[in-house]
């Protein structure tokens, strides 16, 4: 079956080179057109113009991908291949990503609108490190023998689910792909993955690298398409045993419902956030301002753990706001491939409209636009860095996830007051706080209702540190050893009496606790 191709000549000071790769559906190691032979246009967010087209997947294509994945799991992957061999292939994939580092970063910048420098330094670093991290785990994820009494042998086995469905968002396409592929492949699962139709290019380029690394056909399958068709088909599929989704809380609820109504598949959800960023009177103001800028304006605010609610204690509120405003004004909006650009465009017209609608709601509800609040330029989807002050808790800009470069700065008086305000949200993905008192830092971090709390830093991610939310920010954990715990764990209790040799009891290991990560920045390095 014929398929479309993407060809592009990069000719920038930061990157020069030509890319050419298929943009069809990737099933069983081969690219093809979708069942309906229709395509989806991909738009360049810097100018709103056509960039390329990709195959539009359908339910039939998802069925084909599941068939290929199940066949690979039964014949050439899963328990058919030792963990050490899976690790070697993952290491090889990481090496190929390293070899094509700048090309992958350029695709992220072109497709998503993020700056090439950020994509190169952050997205690629995290992506390659994640694949290498889980390559090391591939032969180390094992169970244990458990002592009961002398008549029984009890032990656990960690077994792969089989076919895993994965749906990734548009804000960190390559990074989210590796977060999901790494633990799934290391533990022996086969994958059917749907990238966002807005930013599919890096996922499609990775398909060729997966082939080049030597993964058996069908181990990784990528079906491009819309959420209402491909995403729904993955969530509802009776032969997909687990689904991992990153995206909005609204869609996450639909995914969980579909999983429950189909085959009760295991679900990992990393969803929205409205993260608090608390700055105490004794904070290092320069450090707090630096990280707060990063926390809300990095990746144009298109970050699920963005520190969008900034609470500043009254003693330093005026000085913090003055310095924070000055640094926000100095941020360079411009060509993502320019060396000095900090912020590019939002990803799409739809996302631009949503952010501007929230900004207008803030104005109508009486908040003060301290900075920005308007469109930037005339082409594409650019929005000025925006700061609101004089806000109230019931305002939409305080309650709802905006997913754009929009911050609210709120004054507080006491520690207990700010803990109550910070926790007064349906979300619980991340939080940050700034103080020179390490005892206060750890004590407050423990009281903030978030899956991750940063002390004297923000949005600092590492492959070996678990990440995920509580409340309506998600279920389960990605990254670290904890991501491996979502593999099925069987506990066998085998009576050793000869007459009872055929009897056994099968139990499931269940976790009853939320996993919370606390990261404390013990240095003053600005960066």
Short mmCIF file of N, CA and C in Angstrom, two decimals, residues 27 69 80 160 170 197 265 273 292 308 311 331 334 411:
data_model
loop_
_atom_site.label_atom_id
_atom_site.label_comp_id
_atom_site.label_asym_id
_atom_site.label_seq_id
_atom_site.Cartn_x
_atom_site.Cartn_y
_atom_site.Cartn_z
N UNK A 27 2.82 -0.41 10.85
CA UNK A 27 2.32 -1.67 11.41
C UNK A 27 3.20 -2.81 10.94
N UNK A 69 0.83 -6.78 16.84
CA UNK A 69 1.43 -6.75 18.17
C UNK A 69 1.24 -8.09 18.89
N UNK A 80 9.38 -14.68 25.05
CA UNK A 80 10.13 -15.45 24.04
C UNK A 80 11.57 -14.95 23.89
N UNK A 160 4.77 -9.57 31.52
CA UNK A 160 4.21 -8.49 30.69
C UNK A 160 2.72 -8.69 30.49
N UNK A 170 0.61 16.32 22.51
CA UNK A 170 1.33 17.10 21.51
C UNK A 170 2.39 18.02 22.11
N UNK A 197 -2.27 14.00 16.38
CA UNK A 197 -2.32 14.38 14.96
C UNK A 197 -1.72 15.76 14.73
N UNK A 265 -9.35 -3.19 31.19
CA UNK A 265 -7.90 -3.15 31.02
C UNK A 265 -7.26 -2.24 32.07
N UNK A 273 -3.13 19.62 35.25
CA UNK A 273 -2.66 20.18 36.52
C UNK A 273 -2.91 21.68 36.59
N UNK A 292 10.70 30.36 38.67
CA UNK A 292 9.29 30.65 38.41
C UNK A 292 9.04 31.00 36.95
N UNK A 308 1.55 27.57 37.44
CA UNK A 308 0.73 28.69 36.97
C UNK A 308 0.12 29.51 38.09
N UNK A 311 2.16 31.78 44.46
CA UNK A 311 1.81 32.37 45.76
C UNK A 311 3.07 32.95 46.39
N UNK A 331 11.84 38.09 27.93
CA UNK A 331 11.80 36.85 27.17
C UNK A 331 11.64 37.14 25.69
N UNK A 334 10.17 34.52 19.23
CA UNK A 334 10.66 34.59 17.86
C UNK A 334 10.84 33.22 17.25
N UNK A 411 -0.81 37.06 46.67
CA UNK A 411 -0.14 37.35 47.95
C UNK A 411 -0.73 36.48 49.07
#
